[in-house]
Coordinates of C-alpha atoms and ligand atoms in Angstrom, one line a residue:
M23 CA -4.9 -1.8 -72.1
A24 CA -1.3 -2.4 -71.2
S25 CA -1.0 1.0 -69.7
T26 CA -4.0 0.4 -67.5
A27 CA -2.5 -2.9 -66.3
L28 CA 0.8 -1.1 -65.6
L29 CA -1.0 1.7 -63.7
F30 CA -2.8 -0.9 -61.7
L31 CA 0.4 -2.7 -60.9
L32 CA 2.1 0.6 -59.9
L33 CA -0.8 1.5 -57.7
S34 CA -0.9 -1.8 -55.9
A35 CA 2.9 -1.7 -55.4
F36 CA 2.4 1.8 -53.9
C37 CA -0.3 0.6 -51.6
V38 CA 1.8 -2.3 -50.3
A39 CA 4.7 0.0 -49.7
A40 CA 2.5 2.5 -47.9
A41 CA 1.1 -0.3 -45.7
A42 CA 4.6 -1.6 -44.9
Q43 CA 5.6 1.9 -43.9
Q44 CA 2.6 2.3 -41.7
R45 CA 3.4 -1.0 -40.0
G46 CA 6.8 0.3 -39.1
S47 CA 9.6 -2.2 -38.6
N48 CA 8.8 -5.6 -39.9
I49 CA 9.5 -8.6 -37.7
S50 CA 9.3 -11.8 -39.6
R51 CA 8.7 -15.4 -38.5
G52 CA 11.8 -17.1 -37.2
S53 CA 13.1 -14.0 -35.4
S54 CA 14.0 -14.3 -31.7
L55 CA 15.2 -12.3 -28.7
T56 CA 17.2 -13.1 -25.6
P57 CA 17.7 -11.1 -22.5
T58 CA 21.4 -10.5 -22.9
S59 CA 22.0 -10.0 -26.6
N60 CA 19.5 -8.8 -29.2
S61 CA 17.1 -8.2 -26.4
Y62 CA 14.5 -6.0 -28.1
W63 CA 12.8 -4.8 -31.3
L64 CA 12.7 -1.0 -31.7
S65 CA 9.9 1.1 -33.2
P66 CA 11.0 3.1 -36.3
N67 CA 11.1 6.4 -34.3
R68 CA 13.3 4.6 -31.8
Q69 CA 11.0 5.7 -29.0
Y70 CA 9.6 2.3 -27.9
A71 CA 11.0 -1.2 -27.6
F72 CA 9.4 -4.6 -27.3
G73 CA 11.6 -7.1 -25.6
F74 CA 13.3 -8.1 -22.3
Y75 CA 13.8 -5.7 -19.5
N76 CA 15.8 -6.3 -16.4
Q77 CA 14.1 -6.4 -13.0
G78 CA 16.0 -7.6 -9.9
D79 CA 18.0 -10.7 -10.9
G80 CA 15.6 -11.7 -13.7
Y81 CA 13.9 -10.4 -16.8
Y82 CA 10.4 -9.6 -17.9
L83 CA 9.1 -9.3 -21.4
G84 CA 7.4 -6.0 -22.1
I85 CA 7.3 -2.7 -23.8
F86 CA 9.4 0.2 -22.5
L87 CA 10.6 3.6 -23.6
K88 CA 13.9 3.5 -25.2
G89 CA 14.0 7.2 -26.4
I90 CA 14.5 8.6 -22.9
P91 CA 17.0 7.9 -20.1
Q92 CA 14.5 7.1 -17.4
K93 CA 13.5 3.5 -17.3
T94 CA 9.8 3.5 -18.1
V95 CA 7.9 0.3 -18.6
V96 CA 4.5 0.7 -20.2
W97 CA 3.4 -2.9 -20.6
T98 CA 4.4 -6.3 -19.3
A99 CA 3.6 -9.7 -20.7
N100 CA 2.4 -12.3 -18.2
R101 CA 3.0 -9.9 -15.4
D102 CA 2.0 -12.3 -12.6
D103 CA 4.6 -14.9 -13.6
L104 CA 8.0 -14.9 -12.0
P105 CA 10.7 -13.1 -14.0
V106 CA 12.7 -15.3 -16.3
P107 CA 16.5 -16.0 -16.2
S108 CA 19.0 -14.8 -18.8
T109 CA 18.8 -18.2 -20.5
A110 CA 15.2 -17.5 -21.7
T111 CA 14.4 -16.9 -25.4
L112 CA 11.5 -15.3 -27.2
H113 CA 10.7 -17.0 -30.5
F114 CA 8.5 -15.7 -33.2
T115 CA 8.0 -19.2 -34.5
S116 CA 7.8 -20.4 -38.1
E117 CA 4.1 -21.1 -37.4
G118 CA 3.6 -17.5 -36.5
R119 CA 3.4 -17.9 -32.7
L120 CA 5.0 -15.7 -30.1
R121 CA 6.5 -18.1 -27.5
L122 CA 8.7 -17.5 -24.4
Q123 CA 10.9 -20.5 -23.8
T124 CA 12.6 -21.1 -20.4
Q125 CA 14.4 -24.3 -19.7
G126 CA 12.2 -26.6 -21.7
Q127 CA 9.0 -24.7 -20.7
Q128 CA 7.1 -22.8 -23.3
K129 CA 4.6 -20.0 -22.7
E130 CA 2.4 -18.3 -25.3
I131 CA 2.7 -14.5 -25.2
A132 CA 0.0 -13.5 -27.7
N133 CA -3.1 -15.6 -27.5
S134 CA -3.9 -15.2 -31.2
A135 CA -4.3 -17.0 -34.4
S136 CA -1.1 -17.6 -36.4
A137 CA 0.5 -14.4 -37.3
Y138 CA 2.4 -13.6 -40.5
S139 CA 4.5 -10.7 -39.2
A140 CA 4.9 -8.5 -36.1
S141 CA 5.7 -4.9 -35.5
M142 CA 6.7 -2.5 -32.8
L143 CA 4.8 0.7 -33.8
N144 CA 5.8 4.3 -33.1
S145 CA 2.8 4.6 -30.8
G146 CA 4.1 2.0 -28.4
N147 CA 1.6 -0.6 -29.6
F148 CA 3.1 -4.0 -30.4
V149 CA 1.0 -5.7 -33.1
L150 CA 0.8 -9.1 -34.9
Y151 CA -0.5 -9.1 -38.5
N152 CA -2.0 -11.9 -40.6
S153 CA -0.9 -12.3 -44.2
D154 CA -3.6 -9.8 -45.3
G155 CA -2.0 -7.1 -43.1
D156 CA -4.9 -7.2 -40.6
I157 CA -4.1 -6.8 -36.9
V158 CA -4.7 -10.2 -35.2
W159 CA -3.3 -9.2 -31.8
Q160 CA -2.1 -6.0 -30.2
S161 CA -0.7 -5.0 -26.8
F162 CA -3.0 -1.9 -26.8
D163 CA -6.0 -4.3 -26.3
L164 CA -4.5 -5.7 -23.1
P165 CA -3.3 -2.8 -21.0
T166 CA -1.6 -3.5 -17.7
D167 CA -1.3 -0.3 -15.6
T168 CA -0.6 2.3 -18.4
L169 CA -2.6 3.9 -21.2
L170 CA -0.6 5.6 -24.0
P171 CA -1.8 8.3 -26.5
G172 CA -3.9 6.6 -29.1
Q173 CA -4.8 3.7 -26.9
R174 CA -8.3 3.5 -25.5
L175 CA -9.8 1.7 -22.6
S176 CA -13.1 0.3 -23.8
A177 CA -16.2 -0.6 -21.8
G178 CA -15.7 -3.5 -19.4
K179 CA -11.9 -3.1 -19.4
E180 CA -9.7 -2.0 -16.6
L181 CA -6.1 -0.9 -15.7
L182 CA -4.6 -2.8 -12.8
S183 CA -1.9 -1.1 -10.7
S184 CA 1.5 -2.8 -10.2
M185 CA 2.7 -4.2 -6.9
S186 CA 5.5 -1.6 -6.7
E187 CA 7.8 0.4 -8.9
T188 CA 10.1 -2.6 -9.1
N189 CA 7.5 -5.4 -9.2
P190 CA 5.1 -5.3 -12.2
S191 CA 2.8 -8.0 -10.9
T192 CA -0.8 -7.1 -10.2
G193 CA -1.1 -4.8 -7.2
L194 CA -3.9 -3.5 -5.1
F195 CA -5.9 -1.1 -7.2
R196 CA -7.9 -0.9 -10.5
L197 CA -9.4 1.7 -12.8
K198 CA -12.4 0.4 -14.6
M199 CA -14.3 1.7 -17.6
Q200 CA -17.7 0.4 -16.6
N201 CA -20.4 -0.7 -19.0
D202 CA -22.7 1.9 -17.5
G203 CA -20.4 4.7 -18.8
N204 CA -18.8 5.5 -15.4
L205 CA -15.0 5.4 -15.0
V206 CA -14.3 4.2 -11.5
Q207 CA -11.5 3.2 -9.2
Y208 CA -11.8 0.3 -6.8
P209 CA -9.5 -1.9 -4.8
V210 CA -8.7 -5.1 -6.7
E211 CA -10.3 -7.2 -4.0
A212 CA -13.6 -5.4 -3.9
P213 CA -16.6 -5.8 -6.2
D214 CA -17.9 -3.1 -8.5
T215 CA -20.1 -1.4 -6.0
A216 CA -20.3 2.3 -5.0
T217 CA -19.2 1.7 -1.4
Y218 CA -15.8 0.6 -2.5
A219 CA -15.2 3.2 -5.1
Y220 CA -12.7 5.9 -4.4
Y221 CA -12.9 7.8 -7.7
A222 CA -15.7 8.1 -10.2
S223 CA -16.0 10.3 -13.4
G224 CA -19.7 10.7 -12.7
T225 CA -20.7 9.7 -16.2
D226 CA -22.9 6.7 -15.4
G227 CA -26.0 6.4 -17.6
K228 CA -24.2 8.1 -20.5
G229 CA -24.8 5.0 -22.6
D230 CA -23.1 1.7 -23.4
N231 CA -19.6 1.4 -24.9
V232 CA -18.2 4.6 -23.4
T233 CA -14.4 4.6 -23.8
L234 CA -11.5 6.4 -22.1
N235 CA -9.2 8.1 -24.6
L236 CA -5.8 9.8 -24.4
D237 CA -4.4 11.8 -27.3
D238 CA -1.0 13.0 -28.3
E239 CA -1.4 16.3 -26.5
G240 CA -2.3 14.9 -23.1
H241 CA -6.1 15.3 -23.6
L242 CA -7.9 12.7 -21.5
Y243 CA -11.6 12.3 -22.3
L244 CA -14.5 10.0 -22.5
L245 CA -16.4 9.2 -25.7
N246 CA -19.8 7.7 -26.0
T247 CA -20.8 5.0 -28.5
N248 CA -21.6 7.7 -31.1
G249 CA -18.1 9.1 -30.7
S250 CA -19.3 12.3 -28.9
N251 CA -17.2 13.7 -26.1
I252 CA -19.1 13.3 -22.9
K253 CA -16.4 14.4 -20.5
N254 CA -13.0 16.0 -20.5
I255 CA -10.8 14.8 -17.7
T256 CA -7.9 16.9 -18.8
D257 CA -7.9 19.6 -21.4
G258 CA -4.7 18.8 -23.3
Y259 CA -1.4 20.7 -23.3
N260 CA -0.6 21.4 -27.0
N261 CA 3.0 20.6 -27.0
E262 CA 5.4 17.9 -28.2
N263 CA 5.8 16.1 -24.9
L264 CA 5.4 12.4 -24.3
Y265 CA 2.3 11.5 -22.3
R266 CA 1.2 8.5 -20.4
L267 CA -1.6 7.7 -18.0
R268 CA -0.9 5.2 -15.3
I269 CA -2.6 3.8 -12.2
D270 CA 0.3 3.9 -9.8
P271 CA 1.1 1.3 -7.1
D272 CA -0.3 3.8 -4.6
G273 CA -3.7 3.5 -6.3
I274 CA -4.0 7.0 -7.7
F275 CA -4.1 7.4 -11.5
K276 CA -1.9 10.2 -12.9
L277 CA -1.2 11.8 -16.2
Y278 CA 2.5 12.1 -16.8
S279 CA 4.4 14.2 -19.2
H280 CA 7.9 14.0 -20.4
D281 CA 9.8 16.8 -22.1
L282 CA 11.6 15.4 -25.1
G283 CA 14.3 18.0 -24.6
Q284 CA 17.9 16.9 -23.7
N285 CA 17.4 16.2 -20.0
G286 CA 13.7 16.1 -19.4
S287 CA 12.0 14.0 -16.8
W288 CA 8.5 12.8 -16.0
S289 CA 6.2 15.2 -14.3
I290 CA 2.7 14.8 -13.1
L291 CA 0.1 17.0 -14.9
W292 CA -3.0 15.6 -13.3
R293 CA -4.0 13.1 -10.6
S294 CA -7.3 11.5 -9.7
S295 CA -6.9 12.5 -6.0
A296 CA -4.6 14.6 -3.9
D297 CA -5.6 12.6 -0.9
K298 CA -3.0 9.8 -0.6
C299 CA -5.3 7.9 1.8
A300 CA -8.2 7.9 -0.8
P301 CA -7.3 4.5 -2.3
K302 CA -9.1 2.0 -0.1
G303 CA -7.1 -0.9 1.2
L304 CA -3.6 0.7 1.1
C305 CA -3.0 -0.5 4.7
G306 CA -4.0 -4.2 4.6
V307 CA -6.4 -5.8 7.1
N308 CA -6.9 -4.3 10.6
G309 CA -4.8 -1.3 9.7
F310 CA -6.0 2.1 8.6
C311 CA -4.5 5.0 6.6
V312 CA -3.6 8.3 8.2
L313 CA -2.2 11.4 6.6
L314 CA 1.1 12.8 7.9
D315 CA 1.9 16.0 6.1
D316 CA 0.1 14.8 3.0
R317 CA 1.9 11.5 3.1
A318 CA 0.0 8.3 3.7
D319 CA 0.9 6.2 6.7
C320 CA -0.6 3.0 8.1
V321 CA -1.5 2.4 11.7
C322 CA -2.8 -0.8 13.3
L323 CA -6.0 -1.1 15.3
P324 CA -5.3 -0.7 19.1
G325 CA -4.0 -4.0 20.4
F326 CA -2.7 -5.0 17.0
D327 CA 0.8 -5.1 15.4
F328 CA 2.0 -5.2 11.8
V329 CA 2.5 -8.7 10.4
V330 CA 5.5 -7.4 8.6
A331 CA 6.4 -3.9 9.6
S332 CA 8.0 -3.0 6.3
N333 CA 5.0 -4.2 4.3
W334 CA 1.7 -2.3 4.8
S335 CA -0.4 -4.7 2.8
S336 CA 0.5 -7.6 5.1
G337 CA -1.9 -6.0 7.5
C338 CA -2.1 -6.2 11.3
I339 CA -2.7 -9.0 13.8
R340 CA -3.6 -9.2 17.5
N341 CA -0.7 -8.8 19.9
F342 CA -2.7 -10.6 22.6
E343 CA -4.1 -14.1 23.0
E344 CA -7.4 -14.8 21.4
D345 CA -10.0 -17.2 22.7
I346 CA -10.4 -15.6 26.0
C347 CA -14.1 -15.1 25.5
K348 CA -15.0 -18.5 26.8
S349 CA -14.0 -18.0 30.4
K350 CA -15.4 -20.5 32.8
D351 CA -17.1 -18.1 35.2
G352 CA -18.6 -16.2 32.3
S353 CA -17.0 -12.9 33.2
T354 CA -15.6 -10.9 30.4
K355 CA -11.9 -10.7 30.5
Y356 CA -11.1 -7.9 28.2
T357 CA -11.7 -4.3 27.6
M358 CA -12.7 -2.1 24.7
S359 CA -10.3 0.3 23.0
T360 CA -11.7 3.2 21.1
L361 CA -10.9 4.9 17.8
D362 CA -12.5 8.0 16.5
N363 CA -13.4 9.1 13.0
T364 CA -12.5 6.2 10.8
W365 CA -14.0 4.6 7.7
W366 CA -14.1 0.8 7.2
E367 CA -15.8 -1.7 5.0
D368 CA -19.2 -2.4 6.5
A369 CA -18.9 -6.1 7.2
S370 CA -21.3 -6.1 10.2
Y371 CA -23.1 -9.2 11.1
S372 CA -25.6 -7.4 13.3
T373 CA -26.8 -3.8 13.5
L374 CA -28.5 -2.6 16.7
S375 CA -30.3 0.7 17.4
L376 CA -28.8 1.9 20.7
P377 CA -29.0 5.3 22.4
T378 CA -25.5 5.7 23.6
Q379 CA -22.0 4.6 22.7
E380 CA -21.7 3.0 26.1
D381 CA -24.6 0.7 25.2
C382 CA -22.8 -0.2 22.0
E383 CA -19.6 -0.9 23.8
Q384 CA -21.4 -3.1 26.3
A385 CA -23.3 -5.0 23.6
C386 CA -20.0 -5.9 21.9
L387 CA -18.3 -6.8 25.2
E388 CA -21.1 -9.2 26.0
D389 CA -21.1 -10.9 22.6
C390 CA -18.4 -13.5 22.1
N391 CA -18.7 -13.1 18.3
C392 CA -18.2 -9.4 18.4
E393 CA -14.6 -8.3 17.9
A394 CA -15.3 -4.7 17.1
A395 CA -18.3 -2.3 16.9
L396 CA -18.8 0.9 15.1
F397 CA -21.2 3.4 16.7
E398 CA -22.6 6.2 14.6
D399 CA -25.9 8.1 14.9
G400 CA -27.5 5.6 17.2
S401 CA -26.6 2.6 15.2
C402 CA -24.2 0.0 16.6
R403 CA -22.7 -2.3 14.0
K404 CA -21.1 -5.4 15.4
Q405 CA -18.2 -6.8 13.3
R406 CA -16.0 -9.7 13.2
L407 CA -12.4 -9.4 12.1
P408 CA -10.7 -8.7 9.8
L409 CA -11.6 -5.0 9.2
R410 CA -10.7 -3.9 5.7
F411 CA -10.1 -0.8 3.7
G412 CA -9.7 1.4 6.8
R413 CA -8.7 5.0 6.9
R414 CA -9.0 8.0 9.2
S415 CA -11.9 10.1 8.0
L416 CA -12.9 13.2 9.8
S417 CA -16.2 13.3 7.9
N418 CA -17.2 10.1 9.7
S419 CA -18.1 11.3 13.2
N420 CA -18.2 7.8 14.7
I421 CA -16.5 5.7 17.3
L422 CA -15.0 2.3 16.8
F423 CA -14.8 -0.1 19.8
V424 CA -12.2 -2.8 19.5
K425 CA -12.1 -5.7 21.9
V426 CA -8.5 -5.9 23.3
G427 CA -6.3 -7.3 25.8
S428 CA -6.1 -10.8 27.0
T429 CA -6.3 -9.9 30.7
E430 CA -3.3 -12.2 31.3
V431 CA -1.0 -9.7 29.7
S432 CA -2.5 -6.4 30.9
Q433 CA -3.2 -7.5 34.5
Q434 CA 0.3 -8.8 34.9
G435 CA 1.5 -5.4 34.0
T436 CA -0.6 -3.7 36.6
K437 CA 0.3 -6.2 39.3
K438 CA 3.9 -5.7 38.6
E439 CA 3.6 -1.9 39.0
I440 CA 1.7 -2.3 42.2
R441 CA 4.4 -4.7 43.6
T442 CA 7.1 -2.3 42.6
D443 CA 5.4 0.5 44.4
I444 CA 5.0 -1.6 47.6
L445 CA 8.6 -2.5 47.4
V446 CA 9.7 1.1 47.1
I447 CA 7.5 2.2 50.0
S448 CA 8.7 -0.7 52.2
V449 CA 12.3 0.0 51.5
S450 CA 11.8 3.7 52.2
L451 CA 10.0 3.0 55.5
A452 CA 12.6 0.5 56.6
S453 CA 15.4 2.8 55.8
F454 CA 13.7 5.7 57.6
A455 CA 13.2 3.6 60.7
L456 CA 16.9 2.6 60.5
I457 CA 18.0 6.2 60.3
I458 CA 15.9 7.2 63.3
L459 CA 17.3 4.2 65.2
V460 CA 20.9 5.1 64.3
I461 CA 20.5 8.8 65.0
S462 CA 18.9 8.1 68.3
G463 CA 21.6 5.6 69.2
V464 CA 24.4 8.1 68.3
L465 CA 22.6 11.0 70.1
I466 CA 22.2 8.9 73.2
H467 CA 25.8 7.8 73.0
R468 CA 27.0 11.5 72.5
K469 CA 24.8 12.6 75.4
N470 CA 26.5 10.0 77.6
L471 CA 29.9 11.2 76.4
W472 CA 29.0 14.8 77.0
A473 CA 27.9 14.0 80.4
Y474 CA 31.3 12.5 81.2
K475 CA 33.7 14.8 79.3
K476 CA 31.7 18.0 79.0
I477 CA 33.7 19.1 75.9
S478 CA 31.5 21.5 73.8
E479 CA 33.3 20.7 70.5
T480 CA 32.2 17.1 70.4
G481 CA 28.6 18.3 70.1
N482 CA 29.6 19.8 66.7
V483 CA 31.3 16.7 65.6
G484 CA 28.3 14.7 66.7
L485 CA 26.1 17.0 64.7
T486 CA 28.2 16.8 61.6
E487 CA 28.5 13.0 62.0
G488 CA 24.7 12.9 62.2
V489 CA 24.2 14.9 59.1
A490 CA 26.8 12.9 57.2
L491 CA 25.2 9.7 58.2
R492 CA 21.8 10.9 57.1
S493 CA 22.8 12.1 53.7
F494 CA 24.6 8.8 53.1
T495 CA 21.4 7.0 53.8
Y496 CA 19.5 9.2 51.4
M497 CA 21.9 8.4 48.7
E498 CA 21.6 4.7 49.4
L499 CA 17.8 5.1 49.3
E500 CA 18.0 6.9 46.0
K501 CA 20.1 4.1 44.7
I502 CA 17.7 1.4 45.7
H503 CA 14.8 3.5 44.4
G504 CA 16.7 4.1 41.1
R505 CA 17.4 0.4 40.6
V506 CA 13.8 -0.6 41.2
R507 CA 12.5 2.0 38.8
G508 CA 15.2 1.5 36.1
N509 CA 15.4 -2.2 35.7
S510 CA 12.0 -3.7 35.7
I511 CA 12.4 -6.4 38.3
P512 CA 10.8 -9.7 37.2
V513 CA 7.6 -10.4 38.9
S514 CA 8.9 -13.6 40.5
S515 CA 11.9 -11.8 42.2
V516 CA 9.5 -9.0 43.3
K517 CA 7.4 -11.7 44.9
V518 CA 10.4 -13.0 46.8
L519 CA 11.4 -9.6 48.0
R520 CA 7.9 -8.9 49.1
Ligands
NAG6 C1 8.9 -7.8 -44.1 O1 9.1 -9.2 -43.9 C2 9.1 -9.9 -45.2 C3 9.1 -11.4 -44.9 O2 10.2 -11.7 -44.0 C4 10.3 -9.5 -46.0 O3 10.4 -10.1 -47.2 C5 10.2 -8.0 -46.2 O4 11.3 -7.5 -46.9 C6 10.0 -7.2 -44.9 N1 9.8 -5.8 -45.1 C7 10.4 -4.8 -44.5 C8 10.0 -3.4 -44.8 O5 11.3 -5.1 -43.7
NAG7 C1 -26.3 7.9 -30.8 O1 -26.9 8.2 -32.0 C2 -28.2 7.7 -32.2 C3 -28.6 8.1 -33.6 O2 -28.1 9.3 -34.0 C4 -29.1 8.3 -31.2 O3 -30.4 7.7 -31.4 C5 -28.6 7.8 -29.8 O4 -29.4 8.4 -28.8 C6 -27.2 8.3 -29.6 N1 -26.7 7.7 -28.4 C7 -26.1 8.5 -27.5 C8 -25.6 7.7 -26.3 O5 -25.9 9.7 -27.6
NAG8 C1 -21.9 -1.6 -27.8 O1 -21.0 -2.5 -28.4 C2 -21.5 -3.8 -28.6 C3 -20.4 -4.7 -29.1 O2 -19.6 -4.0 -30.0 C4 -22.7 -3.7 -29.5 O3 -23.3 -5.0 -29.7 C5 -23.7 -2.8 -28.9 O4 -24.8 -2.6 -29.9 C6 -23.1 -1.4 -28.6 N1 -24.1 -0.6 -27.9 C7 -24.4 0.6 -28.4 C8 -25.4 1.4 -27.6 O5 -24.0 1.1 -29.4
NAG9 C1 -14.2 18.9 -24.2 O1 -13.3 19.7 -24.8 C2 -13.5 19.9 -26.2 C3 -12.4 20.8 -26.7 O2 -11.2 20.3 -26.4 C4 -14.9 20.5 -26.4 O3 -15.1 20.6 -27.8 C5 -15.9 19.6 -25.8 O4 -17.2 20.2 -25.9 C6 -15.6 19.4 -24.4 N1 -16.5 18.4 -23.9 C7 -17.3 18.6 -22.8 C8 -18.2 17.5 -22.4 O5 -17.3 19.6 -22.2
NAG10 C1 20.7 19.7 -18.7 O1 22.0 19.0 -18.7 C2 23.1 19.9 -18.8 C3 24.3 19.1 -19.0 O2 24.2 17.9 -18.3 C4 23.1 20.8 -17.6 O3 24.2 21.7 -17.7 C5 21.8 21.6 -17.5 O4 21.7 22.3 -16.4 C6 20.6 20.6 -17.6 N1 19.3 21.4 -17.6 C7 18.3 21.2 -16.9 C8 17.1 22.0 -17.1 O5 18.3 20.3 -16.0
NAG11 C1 3.4 -7.8 1.3 O1 2.4 -8.6 1.8 C2 1.5 -9.0 0.9 C3 0.3 -9.7 1.6 O2 0.7 -10.6 2.6 C4 2.2 -10.0 -0.1 O3 1.3 -10.4 -1.1 C5 3.4 -9.2 -0.7 O4 4.1 -10.1 -1.5 C6 4.2 -8.6 0.3 N1 5.2 -7.8 -0.3 C7 6.5 -7.9 -0.1 C8 7.4 -6.9 -0.8 O5 7.0 -8.7 0.7

């Protein structure tokens, strides 16, 4: 009897010890972290850390790789909040709450029931346990832009890209594991509909509860509700590298691998698209993406300029005055610019069947509400601005008409040119007349001298003098001409001259 009790005791002790080991390092209530000292909790394999990481002049709370030299953040708490100052503190309170305290303000990190202990696991998952050792909260359930081996993206969940490599707040793109079984990429600002998708696994209809999984060997695959593999996205690499899947700020999701050797670095093993313009909305409103040597670049619609040249997502605005549609005499005061082979969100308010592109152009020109019109295969879609998600797309053989140019601006330009030309011609004519006059005068004078003195040499002198005089005038002419062409003379001064 006693021996059975002893055996039972030993067994339970063994189980507790095994559970503790599995949990990894054990963070108890009352522990805390600050950005500048004791800033993180390490996993037992020293690969991952949970704690503060520096970004710009502030700090974010998150999970990052500690085992490699490259700074690699895999999760960020409250990513859309501003970074905190160095005076912030993370408390694992005596009531079992994880709280970030900044200057009297408190923010809950893990929205969970009271936890008994916490642990940074070797997998990169930060977990909270209750007193029974059950997980009550885990970072793996709330991915930001990264999926780690062992972590799964379940149906209805999504990864959201970061703003940039240095700003972890929510960016422009998402990767969604849909309830219909399809894994799809969309812009953050678009609904879950096929027109906005720019990547899809093609597994829709494969049942509810399909999950995206990544294993330790870089094998990326989809499992259905019964646990059967329905699609392999990557086949796995069978080595000891670190792997991570991330939807990058550029909207493309990539499988990265890092050699654990001395000086390894991250390399891309697989990407959802090689086309850097594929992610819809890279360019902000009224701009569209074009490829330049495989690089993505943004271009504004004709007649538009970037709001902030260094920030594509700020989009483009008109560089001419609006509200010119309502001219008193009813005449249209603008023209249409054209753009070939582009794709845009279809936000048309009216679609007309028209035989030619000229008809489409005219239809938009005559409609005050129409700011752009897309003509393709006899259909003319009239649109209001802004135009979104644009890109150059050679598979779309269409033509986009964009209403441009307050005539104020463009006509002034033409008028100025005409005036300049008139000025040049007038000056030339006047100079030419002057030359003729002078030459005639000189010749007449010479002739008179000749008549009196009859010296043959003076004729030569006269001739040279005449040539010299003429070339001087040409130079003068050139000078005037050069000045007129070089410095654009203000319209007002041209007027005076004229
Ligand atoms: C886990 O935390 C408890 C409570 O603070 C402590 O008694 C125990 O020794 C810790 N275990 C490990 C393995 O650190
Ligand atoms: C899952 O298994 C059940 C029972 O074996 C089967 O009826 C069902 O069709 C399976 N579902 C899928 C999506 O394969
Ligand atoms: C999917 O998961 C939900 C919630 O876990 C469950 O209620 C539902 O039965 C599952 N669907 C299938 C087909 O297994
Ligand atoms: C995916 O690959 C595994 C082997 O890694 C294979 O057993 C499975 O059948 C594949 N799944 C599909 C849907 O091809
Ligand atoms: C690794 O680092 C060592 C020393 O810094 C250097 O000599 C070596 O070339 C590096 N190897 C690779 C593959 O970069
Ligand atoms: C770029 O513009 C977008 C939209 O206006 C804005 O949300 C974002 O903060 C800007 N980014 C930078 C780095 O200024």
